[in-house]
Tab-separated table of C-alpha atoms and ligand atoms in Angstrom:
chain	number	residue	atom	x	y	z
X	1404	UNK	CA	-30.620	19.754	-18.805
X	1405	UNK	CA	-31.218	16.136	-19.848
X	1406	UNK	CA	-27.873	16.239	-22.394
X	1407	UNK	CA	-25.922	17.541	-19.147
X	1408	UNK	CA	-27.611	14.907	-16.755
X	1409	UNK	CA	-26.804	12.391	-19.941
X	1410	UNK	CA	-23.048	13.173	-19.945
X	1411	UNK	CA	-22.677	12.805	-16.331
X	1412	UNK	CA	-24.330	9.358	-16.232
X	1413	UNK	CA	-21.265	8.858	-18.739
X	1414	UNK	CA	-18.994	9.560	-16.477
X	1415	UNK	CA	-20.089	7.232	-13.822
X	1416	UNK	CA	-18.061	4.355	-13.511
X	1417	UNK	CA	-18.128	2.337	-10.060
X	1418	UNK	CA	-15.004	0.092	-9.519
X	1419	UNK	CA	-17.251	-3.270	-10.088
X	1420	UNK	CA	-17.454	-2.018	-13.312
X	1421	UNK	CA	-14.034	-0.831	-14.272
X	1422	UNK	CA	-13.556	-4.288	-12.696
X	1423	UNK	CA	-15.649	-5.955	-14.948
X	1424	UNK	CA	-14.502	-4.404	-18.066
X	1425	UNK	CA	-10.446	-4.736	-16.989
X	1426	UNK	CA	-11.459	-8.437	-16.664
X	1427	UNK	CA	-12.762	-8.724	-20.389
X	1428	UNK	CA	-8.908	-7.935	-21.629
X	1429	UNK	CA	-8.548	-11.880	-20.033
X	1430	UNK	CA	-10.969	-13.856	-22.153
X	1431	UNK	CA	-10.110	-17.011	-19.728
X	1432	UNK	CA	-10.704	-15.343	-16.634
X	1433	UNK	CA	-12.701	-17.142	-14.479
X	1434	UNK	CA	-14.159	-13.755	-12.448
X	1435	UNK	CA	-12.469	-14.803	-9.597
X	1436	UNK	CA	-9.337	-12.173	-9.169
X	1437	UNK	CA	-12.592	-9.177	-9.871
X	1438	UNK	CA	-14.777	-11.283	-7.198
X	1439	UNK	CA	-11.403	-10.525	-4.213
X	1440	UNK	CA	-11.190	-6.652	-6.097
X	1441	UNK	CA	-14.841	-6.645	-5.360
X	1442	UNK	CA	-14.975	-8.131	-1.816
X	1443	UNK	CA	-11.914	-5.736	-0.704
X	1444	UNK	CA	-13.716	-2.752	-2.282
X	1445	UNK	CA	-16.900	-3.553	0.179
X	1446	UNK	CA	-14.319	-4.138	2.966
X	1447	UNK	CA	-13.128	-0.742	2.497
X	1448	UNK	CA	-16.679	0.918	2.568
X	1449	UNK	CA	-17.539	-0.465	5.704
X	1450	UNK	CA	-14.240	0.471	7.353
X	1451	UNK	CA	-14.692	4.010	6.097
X	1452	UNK	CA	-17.762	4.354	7.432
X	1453	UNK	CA	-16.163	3.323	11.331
X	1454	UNK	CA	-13.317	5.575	10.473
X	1455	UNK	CA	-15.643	8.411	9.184
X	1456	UNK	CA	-17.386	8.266	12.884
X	1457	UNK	CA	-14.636	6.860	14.568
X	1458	UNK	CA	-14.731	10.170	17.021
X	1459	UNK	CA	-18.398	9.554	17.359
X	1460	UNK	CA	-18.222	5.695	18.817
X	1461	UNK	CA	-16.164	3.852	21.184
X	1462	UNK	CA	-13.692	2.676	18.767
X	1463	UNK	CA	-10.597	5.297	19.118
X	1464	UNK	CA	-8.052	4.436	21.217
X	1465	UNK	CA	-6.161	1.484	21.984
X	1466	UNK	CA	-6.906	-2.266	23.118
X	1467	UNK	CA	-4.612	-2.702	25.724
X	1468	UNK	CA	-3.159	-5.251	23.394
X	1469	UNK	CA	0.679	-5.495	21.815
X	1470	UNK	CA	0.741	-6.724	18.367
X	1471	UNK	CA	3.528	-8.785	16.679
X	1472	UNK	CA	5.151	-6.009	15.797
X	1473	UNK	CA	5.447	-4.949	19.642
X	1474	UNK	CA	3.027	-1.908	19.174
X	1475	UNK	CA	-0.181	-0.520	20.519
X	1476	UNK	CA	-3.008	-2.076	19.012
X	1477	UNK	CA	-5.228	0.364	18.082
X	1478	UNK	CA	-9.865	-0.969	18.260
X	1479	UNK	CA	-9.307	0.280	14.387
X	1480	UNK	CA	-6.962	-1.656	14.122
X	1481	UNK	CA	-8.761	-4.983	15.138
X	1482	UNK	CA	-11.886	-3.491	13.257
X	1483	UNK	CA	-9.884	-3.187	9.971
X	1484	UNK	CA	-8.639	-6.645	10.278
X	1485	UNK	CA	-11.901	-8.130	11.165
X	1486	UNK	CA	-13.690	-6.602	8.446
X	1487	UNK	CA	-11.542	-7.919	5.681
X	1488	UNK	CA	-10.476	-10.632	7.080
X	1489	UNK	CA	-14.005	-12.231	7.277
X	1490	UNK	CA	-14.958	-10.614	3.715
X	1491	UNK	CA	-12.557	-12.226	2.182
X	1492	UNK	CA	-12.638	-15.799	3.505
X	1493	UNK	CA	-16.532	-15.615	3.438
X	1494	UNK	CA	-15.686	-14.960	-0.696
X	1495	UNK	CA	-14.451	-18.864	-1.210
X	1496	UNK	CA	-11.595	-17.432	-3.464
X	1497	UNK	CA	-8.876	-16.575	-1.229
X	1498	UNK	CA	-6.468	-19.653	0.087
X	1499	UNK	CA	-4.494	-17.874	2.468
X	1500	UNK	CA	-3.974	-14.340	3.977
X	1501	UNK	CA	-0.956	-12.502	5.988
X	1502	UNK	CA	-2.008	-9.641	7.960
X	1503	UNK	CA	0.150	-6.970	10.264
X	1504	UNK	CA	-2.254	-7.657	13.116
X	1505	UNK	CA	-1.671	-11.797	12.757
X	1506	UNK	CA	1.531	-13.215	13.981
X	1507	UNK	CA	0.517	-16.836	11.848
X	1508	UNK	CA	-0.377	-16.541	8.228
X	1509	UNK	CA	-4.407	-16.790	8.396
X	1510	UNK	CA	-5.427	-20.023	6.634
X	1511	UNK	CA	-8.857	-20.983	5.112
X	1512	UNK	CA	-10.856	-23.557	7.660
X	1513	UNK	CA	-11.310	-26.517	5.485
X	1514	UNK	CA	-14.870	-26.413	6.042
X	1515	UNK	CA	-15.084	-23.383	3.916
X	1516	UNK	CA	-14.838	-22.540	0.400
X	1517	UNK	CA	-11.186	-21.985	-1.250
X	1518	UNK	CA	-9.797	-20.294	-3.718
X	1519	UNK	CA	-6.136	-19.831	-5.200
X	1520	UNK	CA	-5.977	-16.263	-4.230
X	1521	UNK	CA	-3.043	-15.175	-1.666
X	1522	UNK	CA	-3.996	-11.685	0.165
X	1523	UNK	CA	-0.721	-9.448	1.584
X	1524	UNK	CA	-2.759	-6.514	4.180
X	1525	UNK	CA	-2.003	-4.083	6.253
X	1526	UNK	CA	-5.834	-3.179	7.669
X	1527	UNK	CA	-4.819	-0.394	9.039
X	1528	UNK	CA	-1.811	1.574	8.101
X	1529	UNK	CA	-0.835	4.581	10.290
X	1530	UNK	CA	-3.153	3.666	13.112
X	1531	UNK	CA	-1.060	5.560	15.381
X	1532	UNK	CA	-2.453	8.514	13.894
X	1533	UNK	CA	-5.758	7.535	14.331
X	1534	UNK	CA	-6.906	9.422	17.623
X	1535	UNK	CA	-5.586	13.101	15.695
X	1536	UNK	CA	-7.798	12.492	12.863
X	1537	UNK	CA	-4.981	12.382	10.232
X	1538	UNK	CA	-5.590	10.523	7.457
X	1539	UNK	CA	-4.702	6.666	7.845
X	1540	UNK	CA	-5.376	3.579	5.143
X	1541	UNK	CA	-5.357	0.181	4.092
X	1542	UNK	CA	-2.746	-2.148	1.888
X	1543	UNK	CA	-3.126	-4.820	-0.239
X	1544	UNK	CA	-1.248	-7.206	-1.917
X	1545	UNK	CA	-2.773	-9.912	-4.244
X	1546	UNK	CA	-1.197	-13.200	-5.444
X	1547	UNK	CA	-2.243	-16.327	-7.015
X	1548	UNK	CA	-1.322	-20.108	-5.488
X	1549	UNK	CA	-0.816	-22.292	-8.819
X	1550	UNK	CA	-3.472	-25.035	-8.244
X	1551	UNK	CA	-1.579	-28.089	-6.784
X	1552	UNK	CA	1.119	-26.043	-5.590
X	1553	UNK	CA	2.198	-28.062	-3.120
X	1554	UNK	CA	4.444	-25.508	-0.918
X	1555	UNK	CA	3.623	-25.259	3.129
X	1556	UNK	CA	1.621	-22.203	3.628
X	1557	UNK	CA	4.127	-20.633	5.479
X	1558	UNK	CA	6.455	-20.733	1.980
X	1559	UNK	CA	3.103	-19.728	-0.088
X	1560	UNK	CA	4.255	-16.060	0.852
X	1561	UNK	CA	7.790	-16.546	0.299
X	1562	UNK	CA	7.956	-14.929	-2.978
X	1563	UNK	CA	9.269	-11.977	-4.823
X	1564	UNK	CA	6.809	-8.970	-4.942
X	1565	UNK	CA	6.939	-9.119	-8.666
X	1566	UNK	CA	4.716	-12.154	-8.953
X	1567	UNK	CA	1.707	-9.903	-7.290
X	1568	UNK	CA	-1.113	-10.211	-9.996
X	1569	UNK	CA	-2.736	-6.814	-8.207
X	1570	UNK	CA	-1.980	-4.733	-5.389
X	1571	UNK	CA	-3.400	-1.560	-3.836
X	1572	UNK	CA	-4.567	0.905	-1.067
X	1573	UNK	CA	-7.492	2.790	0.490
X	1574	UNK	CA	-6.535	5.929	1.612
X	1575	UNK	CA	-9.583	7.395	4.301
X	1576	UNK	CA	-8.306	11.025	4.491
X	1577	UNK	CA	-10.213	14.541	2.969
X	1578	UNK	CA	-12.442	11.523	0.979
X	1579	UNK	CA	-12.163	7.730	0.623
X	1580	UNK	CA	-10.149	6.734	-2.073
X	1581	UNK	CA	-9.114	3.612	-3.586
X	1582	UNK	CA	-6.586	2.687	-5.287
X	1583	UNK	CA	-5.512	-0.596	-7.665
X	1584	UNK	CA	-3.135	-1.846	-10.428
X	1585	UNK	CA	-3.116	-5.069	-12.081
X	1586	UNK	CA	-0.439	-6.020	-14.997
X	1587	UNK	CA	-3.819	-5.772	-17.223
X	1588	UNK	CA	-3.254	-2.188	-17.662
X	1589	UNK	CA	-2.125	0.427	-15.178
X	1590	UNK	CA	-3.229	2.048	-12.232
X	1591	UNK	CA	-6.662	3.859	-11.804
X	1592	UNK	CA	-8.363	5.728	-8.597
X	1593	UNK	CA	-12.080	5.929	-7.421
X	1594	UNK	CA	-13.192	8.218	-4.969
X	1595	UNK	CA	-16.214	6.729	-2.305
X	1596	UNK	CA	-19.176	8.670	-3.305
X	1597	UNK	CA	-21.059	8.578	0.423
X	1598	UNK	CA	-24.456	9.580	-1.377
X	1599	UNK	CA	-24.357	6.546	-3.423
X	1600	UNK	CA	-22.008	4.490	-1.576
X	1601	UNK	CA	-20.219	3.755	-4.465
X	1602	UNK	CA	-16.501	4.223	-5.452
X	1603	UNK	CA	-16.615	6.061	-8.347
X	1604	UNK	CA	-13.701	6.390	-11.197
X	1605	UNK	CA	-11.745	9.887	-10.208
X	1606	UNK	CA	-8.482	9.101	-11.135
X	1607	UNK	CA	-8.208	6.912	-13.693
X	1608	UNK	CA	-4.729	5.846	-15.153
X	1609	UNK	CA	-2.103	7.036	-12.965
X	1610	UNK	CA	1.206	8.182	-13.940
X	1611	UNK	CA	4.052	9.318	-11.545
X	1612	UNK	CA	6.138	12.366	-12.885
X	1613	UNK	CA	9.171	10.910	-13.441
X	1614	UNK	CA	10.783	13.913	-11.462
X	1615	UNK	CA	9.228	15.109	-8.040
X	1616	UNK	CA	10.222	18.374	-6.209
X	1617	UNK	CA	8.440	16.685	-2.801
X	1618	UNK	CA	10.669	14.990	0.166
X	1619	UNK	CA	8.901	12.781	2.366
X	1620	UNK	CA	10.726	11.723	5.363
X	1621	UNK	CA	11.158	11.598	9.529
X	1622	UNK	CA	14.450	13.495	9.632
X	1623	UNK	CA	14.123	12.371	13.431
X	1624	UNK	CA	16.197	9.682	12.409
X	1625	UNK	CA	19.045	11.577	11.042
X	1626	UNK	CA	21.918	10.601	13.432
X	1627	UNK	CA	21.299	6.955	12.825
X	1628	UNK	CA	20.870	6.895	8.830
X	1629	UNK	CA	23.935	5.941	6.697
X	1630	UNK	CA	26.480	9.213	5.767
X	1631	UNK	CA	25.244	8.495	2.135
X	1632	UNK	CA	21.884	8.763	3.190
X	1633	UNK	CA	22.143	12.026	5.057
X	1634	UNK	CA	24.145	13.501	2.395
X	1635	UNK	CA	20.702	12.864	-0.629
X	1636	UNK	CA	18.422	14.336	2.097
X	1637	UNK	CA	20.839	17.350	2.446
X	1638	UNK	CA	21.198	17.706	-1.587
X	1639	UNK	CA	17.511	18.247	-1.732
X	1640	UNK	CA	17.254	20.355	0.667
X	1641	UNK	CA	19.899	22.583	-0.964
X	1642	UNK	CA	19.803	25.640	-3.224
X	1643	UNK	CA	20.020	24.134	-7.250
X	1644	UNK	CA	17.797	23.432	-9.941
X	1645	UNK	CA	14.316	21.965	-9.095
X	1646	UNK	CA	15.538	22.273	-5.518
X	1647	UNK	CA	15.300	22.785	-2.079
X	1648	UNK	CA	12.356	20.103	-2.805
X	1649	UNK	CA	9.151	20.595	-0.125
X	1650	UNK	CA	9.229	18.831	2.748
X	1651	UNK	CA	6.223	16.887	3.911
X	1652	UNK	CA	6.167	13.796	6.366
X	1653	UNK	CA	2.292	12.735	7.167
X	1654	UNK	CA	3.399	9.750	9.438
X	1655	UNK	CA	1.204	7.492	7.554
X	1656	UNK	CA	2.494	5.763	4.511
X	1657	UNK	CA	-0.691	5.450	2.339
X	1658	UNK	CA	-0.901	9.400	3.065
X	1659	UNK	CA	2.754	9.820	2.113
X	1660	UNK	CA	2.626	7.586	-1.010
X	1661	UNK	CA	-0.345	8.844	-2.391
X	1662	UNK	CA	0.260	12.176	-2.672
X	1663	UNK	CA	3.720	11.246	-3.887
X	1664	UNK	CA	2.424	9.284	-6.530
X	1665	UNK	CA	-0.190	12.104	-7.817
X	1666	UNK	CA	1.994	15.038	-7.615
X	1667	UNK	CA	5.667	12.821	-7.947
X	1668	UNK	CA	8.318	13.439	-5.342
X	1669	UNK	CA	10.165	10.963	-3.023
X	1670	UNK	CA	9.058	9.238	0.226
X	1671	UNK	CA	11.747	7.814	2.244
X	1672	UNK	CA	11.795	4.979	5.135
X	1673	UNK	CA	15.787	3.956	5.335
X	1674	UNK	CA	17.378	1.779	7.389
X	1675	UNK	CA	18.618	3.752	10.583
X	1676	UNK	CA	20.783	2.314	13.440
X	1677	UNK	CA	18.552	3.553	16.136
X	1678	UNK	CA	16.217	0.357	17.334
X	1679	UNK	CA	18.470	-2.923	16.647
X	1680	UNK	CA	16.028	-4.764	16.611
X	1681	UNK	CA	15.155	-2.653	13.601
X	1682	UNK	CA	18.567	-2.580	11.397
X	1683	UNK	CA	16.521	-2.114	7.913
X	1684	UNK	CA	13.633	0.111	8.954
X	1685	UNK	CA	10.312	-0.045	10.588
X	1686	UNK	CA	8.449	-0.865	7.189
X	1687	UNK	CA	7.358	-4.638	6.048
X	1688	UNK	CA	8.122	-6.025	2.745
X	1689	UNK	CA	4.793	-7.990	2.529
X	1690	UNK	CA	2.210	-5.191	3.124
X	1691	UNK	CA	3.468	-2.280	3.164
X	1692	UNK	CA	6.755	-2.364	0.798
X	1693	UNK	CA	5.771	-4.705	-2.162
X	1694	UNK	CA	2.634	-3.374	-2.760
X	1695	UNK	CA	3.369	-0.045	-3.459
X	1696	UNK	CA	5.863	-0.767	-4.944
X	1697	UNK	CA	3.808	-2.919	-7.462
X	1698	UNK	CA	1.262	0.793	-7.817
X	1699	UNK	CA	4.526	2.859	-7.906
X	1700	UNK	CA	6.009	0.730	-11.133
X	1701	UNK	CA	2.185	0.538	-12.634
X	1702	UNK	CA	2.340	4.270	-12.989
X	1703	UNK	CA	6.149	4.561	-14.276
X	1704	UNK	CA	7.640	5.401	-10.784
X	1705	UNK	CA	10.095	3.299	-8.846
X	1706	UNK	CA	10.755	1.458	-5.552
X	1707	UNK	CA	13.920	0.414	-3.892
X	1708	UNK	CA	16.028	0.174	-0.982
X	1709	UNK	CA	18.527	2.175	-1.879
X	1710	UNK	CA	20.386	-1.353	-3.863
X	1711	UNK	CA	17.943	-3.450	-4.529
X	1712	UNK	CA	14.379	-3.657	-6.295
X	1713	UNK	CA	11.694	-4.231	-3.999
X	1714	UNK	CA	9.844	-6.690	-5.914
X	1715	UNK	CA	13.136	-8.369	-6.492
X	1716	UNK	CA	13.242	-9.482	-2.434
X	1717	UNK	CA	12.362	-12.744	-1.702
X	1718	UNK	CA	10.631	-12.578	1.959
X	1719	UNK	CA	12.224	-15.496	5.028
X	1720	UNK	CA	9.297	-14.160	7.065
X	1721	UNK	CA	6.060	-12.775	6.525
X	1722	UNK	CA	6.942	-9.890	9.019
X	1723	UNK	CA	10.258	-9.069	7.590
X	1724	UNK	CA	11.051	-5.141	7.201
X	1725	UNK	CA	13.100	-3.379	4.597
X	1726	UNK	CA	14.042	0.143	4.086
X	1727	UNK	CA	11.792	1.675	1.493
X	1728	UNK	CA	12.424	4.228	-0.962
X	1729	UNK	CA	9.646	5.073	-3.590
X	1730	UNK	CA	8.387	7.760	-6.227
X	1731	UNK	CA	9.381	9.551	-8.991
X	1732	UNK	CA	11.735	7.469	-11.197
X	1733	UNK	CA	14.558	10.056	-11.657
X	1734	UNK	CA	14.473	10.665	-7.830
X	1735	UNK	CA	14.685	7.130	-6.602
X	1736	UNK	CA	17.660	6.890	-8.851
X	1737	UNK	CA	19.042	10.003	-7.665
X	1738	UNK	CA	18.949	8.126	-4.751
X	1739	UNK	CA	20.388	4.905	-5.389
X	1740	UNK	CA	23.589	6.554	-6.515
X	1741	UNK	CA	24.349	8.275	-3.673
X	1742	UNK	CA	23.497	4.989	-1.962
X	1743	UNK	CA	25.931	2.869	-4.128
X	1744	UNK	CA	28.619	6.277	-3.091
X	1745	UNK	CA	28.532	7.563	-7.134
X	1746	UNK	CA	27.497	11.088	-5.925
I	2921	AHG	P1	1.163	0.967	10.805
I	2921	AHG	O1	0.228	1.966	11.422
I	2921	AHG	O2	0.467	0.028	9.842
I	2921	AHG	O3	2.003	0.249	11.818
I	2921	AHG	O4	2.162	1.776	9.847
I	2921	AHG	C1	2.773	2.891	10.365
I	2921	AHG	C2	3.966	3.222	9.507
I	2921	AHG	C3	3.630	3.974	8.240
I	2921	AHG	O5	2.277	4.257	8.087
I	2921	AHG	C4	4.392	5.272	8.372
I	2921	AHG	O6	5.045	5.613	7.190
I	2921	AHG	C5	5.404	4.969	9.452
I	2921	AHG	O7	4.801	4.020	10.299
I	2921	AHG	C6	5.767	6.184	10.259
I	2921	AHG	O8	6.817	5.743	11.104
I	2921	AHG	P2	7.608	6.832	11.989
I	2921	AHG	O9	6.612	7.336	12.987
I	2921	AHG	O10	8.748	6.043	12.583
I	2921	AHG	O11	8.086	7.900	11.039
I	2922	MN	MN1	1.436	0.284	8.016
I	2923	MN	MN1	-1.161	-1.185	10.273
């Protein structure tokens, strides 16, 4: 009995201290970039616990308010943001933060403790979902200011996804999971263990099969998507080796992705005609986009918009959307040449 109890006690690791020992690989590191890990994994905790009883307390639903993005603003919504928002500046290590729910990049007061630390987040991601109970999550993207870096803020976040030093997600579905990669050494999972209210290391170094047999997408956008584009969907869909693929659309992107990047497959969100106001997709480059794609690459998988590398872009506005297209390596390039018309 005690050898058993011994070995699990082994396998216990909380994210503070596969934190901790990821931050030993950087004998200069100051503890800062583990101190913003830390402070979003306590962020995430406390939001789980609102979305865990969310059907419980007055906090489904919607505000009444329109965001930037001209939709429904959901109370988790504004709880999400609130939560890390204020855990994060309280921390002293962040300069600067761009959120979906804040039209103005969210600056420091100068009254408070700084930091060099630039935070990409999506509080909430598939909020709409929200009052069904389907699972719904958080994204984060993590950069660091070069001290004396003298650009405005608002140019602080106009740079390439491939200068994130860590990115991530919480996904609050079946269990609490998070999820982060830093260039320090791949991309590792930790499931929220309710009993001890710790995340505890569940997945740890993620790869993406480099071949999927899962389609994600919202074929409700068909007649507006590019003939290239209709005719990828309709290969995997056909009869042929490894294929028809499964189809499974969640409506939430941390959903989506996840299981993508577990199991492999391809999750698509292409540009589509329908909304003009929406030529390249409902999905933004800064928190939703980049991020993943950072995870996706950690793990050996791919993200793109069907020509371009997503952590290639160079954002003009924080809120800027691009089409994404992300998974399995061999599928994301399946896709790009049908894109570029070689198929
Ligand atoms: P958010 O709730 O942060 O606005 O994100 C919703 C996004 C994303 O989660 C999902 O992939 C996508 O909306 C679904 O869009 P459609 O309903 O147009 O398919
Ligand atoms: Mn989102
Ligand atoms: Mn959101």
């Amino acid at each position: 009995m005690a050898e058993e109890m011994n070995d699990r006690v082994d396998q216990i690791i909380s994210i503070e201290n596969h934190i901790h020992e990821t931050q030993k690989k950087v004998p200069e590191a100051s503890g800062q970039f583990s101190g913003v890990l830390c402070e979003i994994a306590l962020a995430a905790k406390i939001v789980s616990r609102e979305v865990r009883r969310a059907g419980l307390a007055d906090i489904l639903g919607v505000t009444g308010e329109v965001n930037v993005q001209g939709e429904a603003v959901k109370k988790l919504d504004v709880f999400a943001q609130t939560v890390f928002v204020e855990i994060l500046k309280r921390g002293g290590r962040v300069h600067a933060i761009v959120s979906e729910e804040s039209e103005e990049i969210i600056k420091i007061p100068g009254f408070m403790p700084h930091g060099h630390y630039l935070i990409t987040i999506d509080p909430l991601d598939g909020s709409s979902n929200t009052d069904a109970n389907i699972p719904v999550g958080t994204i984060f993207g993590i950069y660091r200011r070069t001290p004396g870096e003298l650009a405005e803020d608002e140019d602080l976040f106009h740079r390439p996804g491939s200068e994130q030093v860590g990115a991530g997600y919480v996904i609050y579905g079946s269990s609490t999971v998070l999820v982060y990669a830093t260039r320090l050494g791949g991309v590792h999972g930790f499931t929220l263990d309710p009993s001890l209210g710790e995340f505890i290391l569940s997945h740890p170094h993620i790869r993406t099969p480099e071949r999927g047999s899962i389609l994600s997408v919202n074929e409700g956008y068909r007649p507006w998507w590019k003939e290239n584009t209709r005719e990828y969907i309709d290969f995997l869909k056909s009869e042929g080796e490894n294929r028809p693929y499964l189809c499974r659309y969640v409506g939430s992107l941390v959903a989506d992705f996840h299981r993508d990047l577990v199991y492999g497959g391809i999750f698509l969100y292409p540009e589509n005609g329908k909304d003009p106001d929406q030529p390249h997709g409902k999905l933004r480059l800064l928190y939703e986009a980049a991020p993943l794609a950072f995870v996706a690459e950690e793990a050996g998988g791919k993200a793109s918009t069907g020509d371009t590398r997503i952590l290639d872009i160079v954002p003009d506005d924080i809120h800027q959307r691009v089409p994404l297209i992300i998974g399995s390596r061999l599928d994301v390039e399946d896709y790009e040449a049908y894109y570029r018309g070689e198929r």
